[in-house]
Coordinates of C-alpha atoms in Angstrom, one line a residue:
X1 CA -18.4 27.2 -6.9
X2 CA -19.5 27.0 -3.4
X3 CA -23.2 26.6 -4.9
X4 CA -22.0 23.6 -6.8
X5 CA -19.9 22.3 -4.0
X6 CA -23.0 22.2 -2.2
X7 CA -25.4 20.0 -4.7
X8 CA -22.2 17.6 -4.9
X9 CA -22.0 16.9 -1.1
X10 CA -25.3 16.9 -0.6
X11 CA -26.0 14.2 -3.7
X12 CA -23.4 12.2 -1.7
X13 CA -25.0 12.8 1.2
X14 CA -28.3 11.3 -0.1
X15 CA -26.5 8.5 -1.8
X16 CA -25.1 7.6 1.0
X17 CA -27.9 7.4 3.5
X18 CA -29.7 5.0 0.6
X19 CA -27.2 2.6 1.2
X20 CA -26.7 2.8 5.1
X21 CA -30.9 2.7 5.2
X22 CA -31.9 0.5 2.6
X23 CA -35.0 -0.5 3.9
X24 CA -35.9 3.2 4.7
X25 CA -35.5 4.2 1.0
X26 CA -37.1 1.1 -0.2
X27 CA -40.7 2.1 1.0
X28 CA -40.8 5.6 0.1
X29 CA -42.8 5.4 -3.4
X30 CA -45.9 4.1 -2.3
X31 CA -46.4 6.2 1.4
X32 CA -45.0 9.0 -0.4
X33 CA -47.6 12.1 1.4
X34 CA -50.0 12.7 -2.1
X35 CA -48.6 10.0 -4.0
X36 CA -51.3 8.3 -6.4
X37 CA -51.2 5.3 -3.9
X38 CA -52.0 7.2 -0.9
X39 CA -54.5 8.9 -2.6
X40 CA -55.7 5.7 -4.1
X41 CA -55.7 4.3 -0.1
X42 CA -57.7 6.3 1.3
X43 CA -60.9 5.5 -1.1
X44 CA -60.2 2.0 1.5
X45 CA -62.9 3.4 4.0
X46 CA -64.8 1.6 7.1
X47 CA -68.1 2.6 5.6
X48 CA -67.7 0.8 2.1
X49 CA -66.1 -2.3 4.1
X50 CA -69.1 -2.6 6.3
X51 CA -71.5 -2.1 3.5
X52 CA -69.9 -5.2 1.6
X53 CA -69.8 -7.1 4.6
X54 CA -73.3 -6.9 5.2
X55 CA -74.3 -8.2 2.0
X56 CA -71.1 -10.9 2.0
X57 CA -72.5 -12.2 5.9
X58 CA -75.7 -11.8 5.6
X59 CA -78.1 -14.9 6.3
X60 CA -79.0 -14.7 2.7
X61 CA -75.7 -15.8 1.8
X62 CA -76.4 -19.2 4.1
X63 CA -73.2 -19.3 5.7
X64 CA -70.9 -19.4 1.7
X65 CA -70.1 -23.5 2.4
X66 CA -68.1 -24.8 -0.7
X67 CA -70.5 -25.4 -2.6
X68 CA -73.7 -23.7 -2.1
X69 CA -76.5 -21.2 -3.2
X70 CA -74.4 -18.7 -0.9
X71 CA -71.0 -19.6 -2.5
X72 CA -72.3 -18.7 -6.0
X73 CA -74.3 -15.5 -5.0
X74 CA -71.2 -14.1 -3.6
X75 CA -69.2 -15.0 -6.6
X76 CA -71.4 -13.1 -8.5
X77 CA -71.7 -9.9 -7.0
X78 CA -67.8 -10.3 -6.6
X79 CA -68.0 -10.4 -10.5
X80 CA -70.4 -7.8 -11.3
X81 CA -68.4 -4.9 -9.1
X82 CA -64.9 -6.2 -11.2
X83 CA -66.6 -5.5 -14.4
X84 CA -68.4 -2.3 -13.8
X85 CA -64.8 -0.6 -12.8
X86 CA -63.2 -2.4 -15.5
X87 CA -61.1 -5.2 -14.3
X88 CA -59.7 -7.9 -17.2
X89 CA -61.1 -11.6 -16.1
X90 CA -58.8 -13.7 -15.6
X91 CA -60.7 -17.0 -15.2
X92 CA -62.0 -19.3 -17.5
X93 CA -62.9 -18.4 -21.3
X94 CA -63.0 -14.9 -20.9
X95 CA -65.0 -14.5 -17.2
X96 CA -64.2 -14.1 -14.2
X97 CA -64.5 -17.4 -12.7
X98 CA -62.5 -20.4 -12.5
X99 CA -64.8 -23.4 -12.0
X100 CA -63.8 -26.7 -10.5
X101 CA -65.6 -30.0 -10.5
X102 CA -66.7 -31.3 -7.8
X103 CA -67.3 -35.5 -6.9
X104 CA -70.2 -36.0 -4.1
X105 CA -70.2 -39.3 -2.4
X106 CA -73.9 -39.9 -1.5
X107 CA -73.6 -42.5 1.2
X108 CA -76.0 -45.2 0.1
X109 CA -77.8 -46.2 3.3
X110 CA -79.6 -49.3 2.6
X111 CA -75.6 -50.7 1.6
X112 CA -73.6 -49.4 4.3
X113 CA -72.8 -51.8 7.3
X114 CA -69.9 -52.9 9.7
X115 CA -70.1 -55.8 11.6
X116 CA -67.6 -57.3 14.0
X117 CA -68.1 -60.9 15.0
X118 CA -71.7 -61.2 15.9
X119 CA -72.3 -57.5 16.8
X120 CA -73.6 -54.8 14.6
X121 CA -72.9 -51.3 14.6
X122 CA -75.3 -48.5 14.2
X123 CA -73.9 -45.8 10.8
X124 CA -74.2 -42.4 12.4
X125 CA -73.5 -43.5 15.7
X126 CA -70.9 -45.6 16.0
X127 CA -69.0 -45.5 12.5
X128 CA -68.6 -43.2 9.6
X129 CA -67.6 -43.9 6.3
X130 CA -64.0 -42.2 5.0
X131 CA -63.7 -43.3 1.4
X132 CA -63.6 -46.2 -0.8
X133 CA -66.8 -48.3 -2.5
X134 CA -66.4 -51.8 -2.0
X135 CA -66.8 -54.1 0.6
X136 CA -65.1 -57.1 2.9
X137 CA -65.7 -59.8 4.7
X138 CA -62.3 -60.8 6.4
X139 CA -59.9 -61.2 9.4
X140 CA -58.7 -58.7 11.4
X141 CA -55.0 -57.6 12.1
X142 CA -53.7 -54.2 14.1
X143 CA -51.4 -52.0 13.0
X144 CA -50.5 -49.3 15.2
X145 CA -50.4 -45.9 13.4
X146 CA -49.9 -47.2 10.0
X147 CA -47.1 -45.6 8.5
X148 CA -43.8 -46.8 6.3
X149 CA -40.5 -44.9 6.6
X150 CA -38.0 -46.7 5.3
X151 CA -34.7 -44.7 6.2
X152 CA -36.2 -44.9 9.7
X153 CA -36.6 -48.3 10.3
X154 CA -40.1 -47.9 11.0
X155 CA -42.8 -49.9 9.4
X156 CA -46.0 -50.1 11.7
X157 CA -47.3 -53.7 9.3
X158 CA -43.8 -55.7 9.8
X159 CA -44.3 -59.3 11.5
X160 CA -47.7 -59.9 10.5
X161 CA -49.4 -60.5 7.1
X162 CA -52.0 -58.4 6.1
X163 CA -52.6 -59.6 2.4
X164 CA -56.6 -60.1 2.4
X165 CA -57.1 -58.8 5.9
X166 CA -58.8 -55.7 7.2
X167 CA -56.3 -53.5 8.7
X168 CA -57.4 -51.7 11.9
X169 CA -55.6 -48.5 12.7
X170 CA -55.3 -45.9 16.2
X171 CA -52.9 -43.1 16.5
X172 CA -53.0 -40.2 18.9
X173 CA -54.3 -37.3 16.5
X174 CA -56.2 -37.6 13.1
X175 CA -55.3 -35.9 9.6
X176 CA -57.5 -35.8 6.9
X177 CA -54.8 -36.8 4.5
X178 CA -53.0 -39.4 5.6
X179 CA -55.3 -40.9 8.5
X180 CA -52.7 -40.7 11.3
X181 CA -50.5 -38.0 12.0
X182 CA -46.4 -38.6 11.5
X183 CA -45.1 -41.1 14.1
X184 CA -43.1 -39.6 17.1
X185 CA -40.2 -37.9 16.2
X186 CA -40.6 -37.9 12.6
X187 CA -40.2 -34.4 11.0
X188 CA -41.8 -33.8 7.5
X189 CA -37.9 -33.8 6.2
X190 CA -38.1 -37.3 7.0
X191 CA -41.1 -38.1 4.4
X192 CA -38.2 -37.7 1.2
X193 CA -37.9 -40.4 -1.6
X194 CA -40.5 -41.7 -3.6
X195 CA -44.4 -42.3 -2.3
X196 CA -44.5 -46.2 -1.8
X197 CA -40.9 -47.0 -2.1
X198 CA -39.3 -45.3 0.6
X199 CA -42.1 -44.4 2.7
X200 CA -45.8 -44.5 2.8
X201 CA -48.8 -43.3 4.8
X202 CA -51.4 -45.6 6.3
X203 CA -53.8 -46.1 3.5
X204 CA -50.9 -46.9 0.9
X205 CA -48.5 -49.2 3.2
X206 CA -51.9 -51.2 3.4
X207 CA -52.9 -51.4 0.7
X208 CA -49.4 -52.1 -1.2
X209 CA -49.2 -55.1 1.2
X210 CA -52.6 -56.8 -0.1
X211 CA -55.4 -55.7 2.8
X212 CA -58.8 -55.2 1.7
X213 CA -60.1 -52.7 4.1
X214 CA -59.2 -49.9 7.4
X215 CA -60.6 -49.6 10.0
X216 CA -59.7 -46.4 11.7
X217 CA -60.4 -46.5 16.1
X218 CA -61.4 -42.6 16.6
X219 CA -58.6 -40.5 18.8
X220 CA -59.7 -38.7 21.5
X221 CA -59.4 -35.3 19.5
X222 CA -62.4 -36.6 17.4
X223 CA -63.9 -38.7 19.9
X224 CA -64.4 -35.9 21.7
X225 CA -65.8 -33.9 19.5
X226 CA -68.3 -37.0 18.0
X227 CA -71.1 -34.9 17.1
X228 CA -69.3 -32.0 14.9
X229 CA -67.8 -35.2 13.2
X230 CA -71.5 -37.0 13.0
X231 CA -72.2 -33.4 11.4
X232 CA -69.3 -33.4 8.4
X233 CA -69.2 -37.7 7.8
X234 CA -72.6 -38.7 7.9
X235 CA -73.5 -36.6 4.5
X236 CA -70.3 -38.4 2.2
X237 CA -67.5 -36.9 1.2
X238 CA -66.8 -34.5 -1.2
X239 CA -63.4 -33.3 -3.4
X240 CA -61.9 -31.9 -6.3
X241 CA -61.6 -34.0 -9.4
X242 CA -58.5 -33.2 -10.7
X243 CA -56.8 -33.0 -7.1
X244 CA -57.3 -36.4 -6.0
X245 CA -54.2 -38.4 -5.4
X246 CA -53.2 -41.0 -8.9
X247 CA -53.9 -43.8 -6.5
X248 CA -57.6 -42.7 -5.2
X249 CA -59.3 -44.9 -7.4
X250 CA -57.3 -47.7 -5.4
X251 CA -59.0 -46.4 -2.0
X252 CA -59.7 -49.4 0.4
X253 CA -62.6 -49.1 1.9
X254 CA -62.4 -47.0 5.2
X255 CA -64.3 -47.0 8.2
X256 CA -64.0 -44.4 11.1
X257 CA -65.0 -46.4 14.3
X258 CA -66.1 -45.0 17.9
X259 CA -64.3 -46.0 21.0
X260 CA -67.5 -48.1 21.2
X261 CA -66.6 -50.5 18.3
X262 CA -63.0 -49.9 19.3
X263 CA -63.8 -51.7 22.4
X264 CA -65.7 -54.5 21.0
X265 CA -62.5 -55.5 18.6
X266 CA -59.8 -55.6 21.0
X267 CA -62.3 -57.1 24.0
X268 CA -60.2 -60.3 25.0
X269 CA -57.3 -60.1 22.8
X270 CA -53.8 -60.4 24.0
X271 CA -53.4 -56.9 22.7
X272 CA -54.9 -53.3 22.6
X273 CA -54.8 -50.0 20.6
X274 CA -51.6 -49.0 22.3
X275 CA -50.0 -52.1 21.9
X276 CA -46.3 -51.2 20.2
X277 CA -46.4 -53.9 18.1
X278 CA -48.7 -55.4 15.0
X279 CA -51.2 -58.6 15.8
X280 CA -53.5 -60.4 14.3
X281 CA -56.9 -60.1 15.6
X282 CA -58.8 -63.3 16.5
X283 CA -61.8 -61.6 15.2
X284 CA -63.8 -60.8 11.7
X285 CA -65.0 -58.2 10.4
X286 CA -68.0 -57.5 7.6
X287 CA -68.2 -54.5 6.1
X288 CA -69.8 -52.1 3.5
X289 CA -68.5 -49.1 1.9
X290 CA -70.6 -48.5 -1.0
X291 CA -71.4 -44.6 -2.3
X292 CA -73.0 -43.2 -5.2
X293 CA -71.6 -40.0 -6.9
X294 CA -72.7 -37.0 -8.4
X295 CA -70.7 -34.1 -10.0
X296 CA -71.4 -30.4 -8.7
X297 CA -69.6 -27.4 -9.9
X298 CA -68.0 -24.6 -7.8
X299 CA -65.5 -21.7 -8.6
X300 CA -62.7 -19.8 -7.7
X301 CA -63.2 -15.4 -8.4
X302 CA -59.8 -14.5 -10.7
X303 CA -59.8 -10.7 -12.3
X304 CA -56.4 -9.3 -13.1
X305 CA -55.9 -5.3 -13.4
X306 CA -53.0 -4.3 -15.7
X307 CA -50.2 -2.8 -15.1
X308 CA -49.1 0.5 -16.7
X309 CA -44.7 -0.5 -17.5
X310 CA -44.7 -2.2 -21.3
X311 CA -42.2 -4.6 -19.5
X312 CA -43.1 -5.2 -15.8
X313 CA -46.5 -5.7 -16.5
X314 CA -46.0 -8.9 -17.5
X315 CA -45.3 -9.8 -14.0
X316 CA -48.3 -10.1 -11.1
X317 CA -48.6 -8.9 -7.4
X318 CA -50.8 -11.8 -6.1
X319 CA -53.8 -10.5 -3.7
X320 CA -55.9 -13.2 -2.3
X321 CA -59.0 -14.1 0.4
X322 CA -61.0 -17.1 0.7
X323 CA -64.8 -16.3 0.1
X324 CA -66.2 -19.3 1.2
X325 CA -67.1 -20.4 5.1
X326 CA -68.8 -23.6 6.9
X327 CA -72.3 -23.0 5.9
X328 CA -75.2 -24.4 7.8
X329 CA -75.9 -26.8 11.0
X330 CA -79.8 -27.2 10.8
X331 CA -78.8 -29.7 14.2
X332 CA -77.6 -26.8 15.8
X333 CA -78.8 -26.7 19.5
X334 CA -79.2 -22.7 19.3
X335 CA -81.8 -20.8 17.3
X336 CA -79.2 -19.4 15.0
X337 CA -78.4 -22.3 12.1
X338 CA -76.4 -19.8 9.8
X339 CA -72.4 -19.6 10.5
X340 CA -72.2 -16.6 8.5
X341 CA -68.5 -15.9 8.4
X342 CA -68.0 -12.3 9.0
X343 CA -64.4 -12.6 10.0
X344 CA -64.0 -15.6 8.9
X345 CA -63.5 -14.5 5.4
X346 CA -65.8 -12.4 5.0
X347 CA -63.2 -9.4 5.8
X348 CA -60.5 -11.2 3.7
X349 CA -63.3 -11.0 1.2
X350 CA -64.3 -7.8 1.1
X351 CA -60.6 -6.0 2.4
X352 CA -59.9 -7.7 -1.7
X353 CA -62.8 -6.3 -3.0
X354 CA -62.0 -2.5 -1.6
X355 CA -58.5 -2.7 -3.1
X356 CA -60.0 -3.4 -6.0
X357 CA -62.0 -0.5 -6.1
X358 CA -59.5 1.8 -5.2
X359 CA -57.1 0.3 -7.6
X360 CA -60.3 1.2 -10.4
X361 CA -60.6 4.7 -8.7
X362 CA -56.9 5.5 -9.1
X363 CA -55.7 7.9 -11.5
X364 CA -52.3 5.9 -12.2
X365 CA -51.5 2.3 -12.3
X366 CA -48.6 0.2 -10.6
X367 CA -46.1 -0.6 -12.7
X368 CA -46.8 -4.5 -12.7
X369 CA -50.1 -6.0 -12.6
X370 CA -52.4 -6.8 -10.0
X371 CA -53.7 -10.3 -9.8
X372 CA -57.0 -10.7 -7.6
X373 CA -58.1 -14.2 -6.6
X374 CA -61.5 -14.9 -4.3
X375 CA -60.3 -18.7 -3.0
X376 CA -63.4 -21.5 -2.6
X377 CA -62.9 -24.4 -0.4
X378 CA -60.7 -22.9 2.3
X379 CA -62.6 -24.7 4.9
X380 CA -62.6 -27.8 3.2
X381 CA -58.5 -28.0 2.9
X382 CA -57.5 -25.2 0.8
X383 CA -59.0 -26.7 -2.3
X384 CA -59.3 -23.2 -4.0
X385 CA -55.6 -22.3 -3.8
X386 CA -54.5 -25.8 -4.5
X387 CA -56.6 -25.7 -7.6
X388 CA -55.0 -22.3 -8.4
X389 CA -51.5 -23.2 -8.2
X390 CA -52.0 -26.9 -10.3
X391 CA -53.7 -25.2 -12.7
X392 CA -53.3 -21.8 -13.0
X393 CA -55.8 -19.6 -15.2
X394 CA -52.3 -17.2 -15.6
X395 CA -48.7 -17.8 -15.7
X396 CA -48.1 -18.8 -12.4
X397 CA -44.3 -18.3 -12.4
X398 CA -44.9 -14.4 -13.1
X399 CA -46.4 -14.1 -9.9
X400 CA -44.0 -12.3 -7.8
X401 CA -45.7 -12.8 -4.4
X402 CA -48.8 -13.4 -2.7
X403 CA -50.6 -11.4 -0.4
X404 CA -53.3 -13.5 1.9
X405 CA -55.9 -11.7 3.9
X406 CA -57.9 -14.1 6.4
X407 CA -59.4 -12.9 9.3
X408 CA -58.4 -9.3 9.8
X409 CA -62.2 -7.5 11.4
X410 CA -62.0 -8.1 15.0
X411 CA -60.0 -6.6 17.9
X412 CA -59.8 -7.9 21.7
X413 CA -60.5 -4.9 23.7
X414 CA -58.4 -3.7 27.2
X415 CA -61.0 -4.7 29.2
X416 CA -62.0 -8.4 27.6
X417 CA -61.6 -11.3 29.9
X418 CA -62.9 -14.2 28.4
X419 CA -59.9 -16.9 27.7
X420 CA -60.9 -17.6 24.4
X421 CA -59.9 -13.9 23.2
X422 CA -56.6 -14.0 24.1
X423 CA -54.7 -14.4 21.2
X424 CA -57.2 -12.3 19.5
X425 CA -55.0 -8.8 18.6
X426 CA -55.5 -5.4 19.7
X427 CA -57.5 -2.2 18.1
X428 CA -53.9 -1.4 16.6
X429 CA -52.3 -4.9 16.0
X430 CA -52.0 -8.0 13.6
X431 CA -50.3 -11.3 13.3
X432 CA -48.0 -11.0 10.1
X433 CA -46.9 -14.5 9.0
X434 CA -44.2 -15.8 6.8
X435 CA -43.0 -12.3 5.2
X436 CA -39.1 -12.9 5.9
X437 CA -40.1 -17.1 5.5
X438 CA -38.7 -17.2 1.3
X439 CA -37.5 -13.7 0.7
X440 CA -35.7 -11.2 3.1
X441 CA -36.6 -8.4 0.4
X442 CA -40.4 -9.0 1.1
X443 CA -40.1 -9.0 4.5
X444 CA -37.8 -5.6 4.0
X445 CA -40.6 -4.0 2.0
X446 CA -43.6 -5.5 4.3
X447 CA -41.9 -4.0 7.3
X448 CA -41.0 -0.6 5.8
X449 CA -44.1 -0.2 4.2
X450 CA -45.8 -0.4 7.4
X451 CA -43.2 1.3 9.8
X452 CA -43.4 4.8 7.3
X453 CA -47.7 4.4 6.8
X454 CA -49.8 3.1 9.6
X455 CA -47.3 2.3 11.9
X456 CA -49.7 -1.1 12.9
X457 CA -48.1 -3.5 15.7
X458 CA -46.7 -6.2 13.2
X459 CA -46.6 -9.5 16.0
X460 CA -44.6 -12.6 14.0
X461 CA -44.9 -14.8 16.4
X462 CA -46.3 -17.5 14.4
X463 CA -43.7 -17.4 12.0
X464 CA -41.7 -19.8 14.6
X465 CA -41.9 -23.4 12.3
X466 CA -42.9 -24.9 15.7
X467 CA -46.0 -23.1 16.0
X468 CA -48.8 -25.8 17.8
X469 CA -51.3 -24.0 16.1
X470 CA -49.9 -24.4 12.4
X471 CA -51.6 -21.0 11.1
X472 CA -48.9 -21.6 8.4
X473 CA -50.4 -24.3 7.2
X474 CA -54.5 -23.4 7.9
X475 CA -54.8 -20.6 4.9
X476 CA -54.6 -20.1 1.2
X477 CA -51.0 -19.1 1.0
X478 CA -49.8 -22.2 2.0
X479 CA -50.1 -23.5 -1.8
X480 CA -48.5 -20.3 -3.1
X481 CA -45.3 -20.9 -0.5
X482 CA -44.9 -24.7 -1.5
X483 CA -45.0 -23.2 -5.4
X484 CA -42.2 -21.3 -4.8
X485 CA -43.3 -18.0 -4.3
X486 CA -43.0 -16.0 -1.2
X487 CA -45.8 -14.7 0.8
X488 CA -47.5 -12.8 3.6
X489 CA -50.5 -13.7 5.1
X490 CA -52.2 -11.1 8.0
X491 CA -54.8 -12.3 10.8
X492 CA -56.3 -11.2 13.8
X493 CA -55.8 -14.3 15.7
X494 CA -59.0 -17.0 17.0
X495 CA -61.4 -15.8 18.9
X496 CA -64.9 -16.9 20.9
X497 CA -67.0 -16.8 17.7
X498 CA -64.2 -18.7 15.2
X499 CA -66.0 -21.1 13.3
X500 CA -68.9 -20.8 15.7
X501 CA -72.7 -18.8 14.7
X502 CA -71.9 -15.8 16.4
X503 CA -69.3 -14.6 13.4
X504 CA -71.2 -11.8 12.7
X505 CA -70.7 -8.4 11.2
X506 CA -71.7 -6.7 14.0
X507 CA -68.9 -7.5 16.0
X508 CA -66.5 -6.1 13.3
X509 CA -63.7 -4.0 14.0
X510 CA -64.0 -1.5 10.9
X511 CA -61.6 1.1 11.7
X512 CA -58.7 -1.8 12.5
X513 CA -60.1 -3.4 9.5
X514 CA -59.5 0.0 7.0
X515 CA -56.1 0.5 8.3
X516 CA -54.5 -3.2 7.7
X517 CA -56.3 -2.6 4.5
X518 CA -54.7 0.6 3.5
X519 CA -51.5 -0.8 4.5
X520 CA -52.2 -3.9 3.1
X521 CA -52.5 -2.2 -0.4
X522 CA -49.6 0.1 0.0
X523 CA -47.3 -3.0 0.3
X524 CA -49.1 -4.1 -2.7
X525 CA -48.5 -1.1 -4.7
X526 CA -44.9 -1.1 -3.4
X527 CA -44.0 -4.6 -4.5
X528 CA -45.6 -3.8 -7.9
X529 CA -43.4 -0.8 -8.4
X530 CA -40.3 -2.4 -7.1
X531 CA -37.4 -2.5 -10.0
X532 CA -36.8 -6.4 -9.3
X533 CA -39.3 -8.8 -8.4
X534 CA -38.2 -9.6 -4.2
X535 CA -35.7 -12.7 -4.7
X536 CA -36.3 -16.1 -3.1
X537 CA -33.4 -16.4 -1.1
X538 CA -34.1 -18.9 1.5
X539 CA -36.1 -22.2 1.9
X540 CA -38.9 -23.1 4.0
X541 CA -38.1 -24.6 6.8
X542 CA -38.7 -28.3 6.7
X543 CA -41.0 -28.2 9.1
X544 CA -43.5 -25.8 6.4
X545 CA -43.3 -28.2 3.3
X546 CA -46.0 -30.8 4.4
X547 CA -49.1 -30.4 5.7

C-alpha cells in the first residue's frame, strides 16, 4: 500500500509540475540527452558547414545574383546532395526546382532621352529610367510626394490638373514600390480600402488623374549614393512575371532625375521641391522611355522529407534560406569584382543544407514533414518567397511555421572596435525575430528549445514594430508572416563586410554557426513532433503588414 501510495503522489506530482512549467515540459522531446534528434544534431558539424560554404562562396559561383551562371550552379549542387540522401522534390513536375520567369527590360539607348526646355540630360549621369515604354512631350506640374489617402484628407495632386501633363515628384526617402515613402504620419493601417478608390500611391493617383509621365527628383538617400544607383538602373529592370502588379502594363513612363535636373526644372519658378503645395511648372518636358524585353528563367530549390505519423504528416515544418546574393560590380574600384556572399546567405544556405543531411542521416523521422525551400531573388525584393507563397508548389495552408535562416556565420569579437560591428552579435549570441509576433506557442517552443539545448543569448530586440532598421521586413519570412503563418527568422546582425566584397568565408564563425544550427533543427524537430500545430493567436502589428 505504501508502494502504491507512492507512484500515486508522485504521478500527481509530475502532473502537476506539467501544468505549473508548461513551457519546460514542452521542449523536452527533441533535447531529450540520446534522443534520435540529438543524435540526428550533432551530424550539424563546423567542418561540413565550412566545406559547403567554400564551394557555395566561392568566386566560381560569381557572387549567386538572381539570375546568373552562379545562381543555377548552386541550385544544382543543392539538388544533387537532396537526391543522393533521398529527399522527395517538391518543385515543379517531379524536380526539385521551382522556376520562375523572368522579364528583362534592355534599355534601348539610341531611344532613351529627357529633355527639359532647351537643356538635355546625359542617361547614366543625370537620369535613369524606372519603368514604362512610351514617351511624352508635355507640360510640367509638381506634386509633392504623390500619394492619395482618402480618409486622411490628403491628396498630394488636389488644385492643379494633371490630365496630359508630366507629373514631377520629391519626397524625403525612396521605395522601390511605391516611389515615395508614406507621407508623415501615416502608418501602414492607414493604407485600408480598395487600391485607387480610397487611397493610392504616386504612380496610380497619376496616372488615374490622366498624366502621361513622372519624373521622380532623387532624395538625398539615393543622391548620395548616385554611383551604386548608376550600378543597378543603368542595366533595365528586371521582375517576376506573374508578380507584377494588374496595373503594370498601365506604367507611365518614369524617370529618376539627379538633383542636377532637379535644379534645372524648378530654376525660376515661384516654387521648389519642398513646396507644400501642387503647381504647375512653366516648363516642358520631352522624354523617352522606350525598353526592349527578354524572358530569362530562374528558380527557387523546394525538397520536402516526409514525415513518419499517417496523420500529421500531412502537415509541413517550413525551413528556409535565400541562396542567391548581389553578384558582380566589374566598376568596382578594388581588385576584388566578386561579392560572394558568405554570410550573406551563404550560411542560411548551407545551415539548410546540413539539416538536410542530418535529417537523411537520422534513424527516425519527425512526426510531420519537413519542407525545405532555397529562396532566389532575396536581394532583389524577396521575389523567391513571394513567388512561393502566390503559388505554392505544396499546400501552403499545411505549413505550420516557417523557419528563416539569413546571416547567422559571423561573430563581433571582445576586442572589435570598428563602429560598423556593433550590432554584429557575440561568439555565443543571435538576433531572434518575430517568434512570439503570430503565435505565443512558437515563441514558447523557440525559447524552450533553446533554454534546455544550447543555451544561445536569444536578443529580440528587433522584434519592436518600430525597429529603423525594418529587419522584419528585409528577409524571406516576411511573405510567410503576411500568409498567415507564424515565423522565426535568426541573424547575426550587419556588419563591415554586409553587402560589400569582403563577405567571405574566411571570416566565418563556424563553431557559432554549428550551434544556432543544431538549435535551429531541434526547434524544427520539436514543432514537427508537437501534438497541435502552434495556434495563431495574435496579429501583426500594423506597423508589419506593408512593406
Amino acid at each position: 500500500m505504501r508502494k502504491n501510495l507512492f507512484k500515486q503522489n508522485l504521478l500527481i506530482l509530475v502532473l502537476a509540475f506539467s501544468v505549473v512549467f508548461p513551457s519546460f515540459a514542452s521542449a523536452q522531446t527533441a533535447t531529450k540527452a540520446k534522443s534520435p534528434a540529438m543524435n540526428a544534431a550533432e551530424n550539424i558539424k563546423a567542418d561540413q558547414l565550412k566545406d559547403y560554404l567554400y564551394f557555395v562562396a566561392s568566386d566560381e559561383m560569381e557572387g549567386r545574383d538572381t539570375p546568373s551562371r552562379g545562381l543555377d550552379t548552386t541550385a544544382k549542387f543543392i539538388g544533387t546532395m537532396l537526391a543522393r540522401w533521398g529527399f522527395k522534390p517538391a518543385g515543379d513536375n517531379g524536380t526539385f526546382f521551382q522556376k520562375i520567369a523572368l522579364t528583362r527590360d534592355l534599355i534601348d539607348v539610341d531611344n532613351i532621352k529627357l529633355e527639359v526646355g532647351d537643356q538635355k540630360f546625359v542617361f547614366g549621369e543625370d537620369f535613369f529610367r524606372l519603368g514604362g515604354n512610351a514617351t511624352a512631350n508635355a507640360p510640367l506640374v509638381f506634386a509633392k510626394d504623390g500619394w492619395f489617402i482618402k480618409s486622411k484628407g490628403i491628396d498630394a495632386l488636389n488644385g492643379v490638373d494633371v490630365k496630359g501633363k508630366v507629373v514631377v515628384i520629391y519626397g524625403t526617402g525612396f521605395n522601390r514600390n511605391t516611389l515615395t515613402p508614406f507621407p508623415k504620419g501615416i502608418m501602414p493601417a492607414d493604407i485600408a480600402g480598395e487600391k485607387g478608390v480610397d487611397w493610392a500611391d504616386p504612380m496610380t493617383n497619376a496616372r488615374q488623374k490622366g498624366a502621361v509621365g513622372i519624373i521622380l527628383v532623387s532624395p538625398p538617400e539615393l543622391q548620395q549614393n548616385w554611383d551604386q544607383v548608376k550600378r543597378f538602373l543603368s542595366r533595365g529592370g528586371l521582375y517576376p512575371e506573374k508578380l507584377r502588379d494588374e496595373s503594370a502594363g498601365k506604367v507611365l513612363p518614369t524617370l529618376l532625375v539627379s538633383n542636377k535636373v532637379g535644379e534645372t526644372i524648378f530654376a525660376g519658378e515661384s516654387g521648389n521641391n519642398n513646396s507644400t503645395t501642387a503647381f504647375d511648372i512653366k516648363k516642358t518636358v520631352n522624354l523617352s522611355a522606350i525598353s526592349k524585353s527578354e524572358t530569362v528563367m530562374t528558380q527557387n530549390v523546394v525538397a520536402l522529407w516526409e514525415g513518419s505519423d499517417p496523420l500529421l504528416k500531412s502537415e509541413m515544418v517550413a525551413i528556409g534560406a535565400h541562396y542567391d546574393h548581389v553578384g558582380m560590380n566589374p566598376n568596382a574600384k578594388s581588385d576584388d569584382k566578386i561579392w560572394n556572399g558568405a554570410d550573406d546567405d551563404g550560411s542560411g544556405t548551407v545551415s539548410v543544407l546540413s539539416i538536410a543531411e542530418a535529417l537523411a542521416k537520422s534513424s527516425v523521422r519527425p512526426k510531420r514533414s519537413i519542407l525545405l525551400v532555397w529562396h532566389c531573388g532575396e536581394e532583389k525584393g524577396l521575389w523567391g518567397s513571394e513567388y512561393f507563397n502566390k503559388f505554392p508548389t505544396v499546400p501552403i495552408d499545411k505549413v505550420i511555421t516557417q523557419l528563416n535562416i539569413d546571416m547567422i556565420g559571423r561573430s563581433r569579437k571582445s576586442d572589435d572596435t570598428n563602429p560598423k560591428n556593433k550590432d554584429l552579435t557575440g561568439e555565443s549570441e543571435v538576433y531572434v525575430i518575430g517568434s512570439e509576433m503570430m503565435s505565443s506557442k512558437l515563441g514558447e517552443v523557440t525559447k524552450s528549445v533553446n533554454n534546455s539545448f544550447m543555451k544561445l543569448n536569444y536578443d529580440y530586440r528587433y522584434d519592436d514594430p518600430k525597429d529603423t532598421n525594418r529587419f522584419f521586413f528585409r528577409s524571406d519570412h516576411f511573405n510567410y508572416a503576411v500568409n498567415g503563418i507564424p515565423i522565426v527568422f535568426w541573424f547575426d546582425g550587419v556588419h563591415e563586410d554586409y553587402h560589400q566584397p569582403g563577405d567571405e568565408p574566411q571570416k566565418i564563425d563556424y563553431t557559432k554557426m554549428q550551434n544556432i544550427a543544431r538549435t535551429i533543427f531541434l526547434t524544427m524537430w520539436e514543432l514537427a513532433d508537437l501534438k497541435e500545430r502552434p495556434k495563431v493567436d495574435k496579429q501583426l502589428p500594423p506597423e508589419l503588414t506593408r512593406r
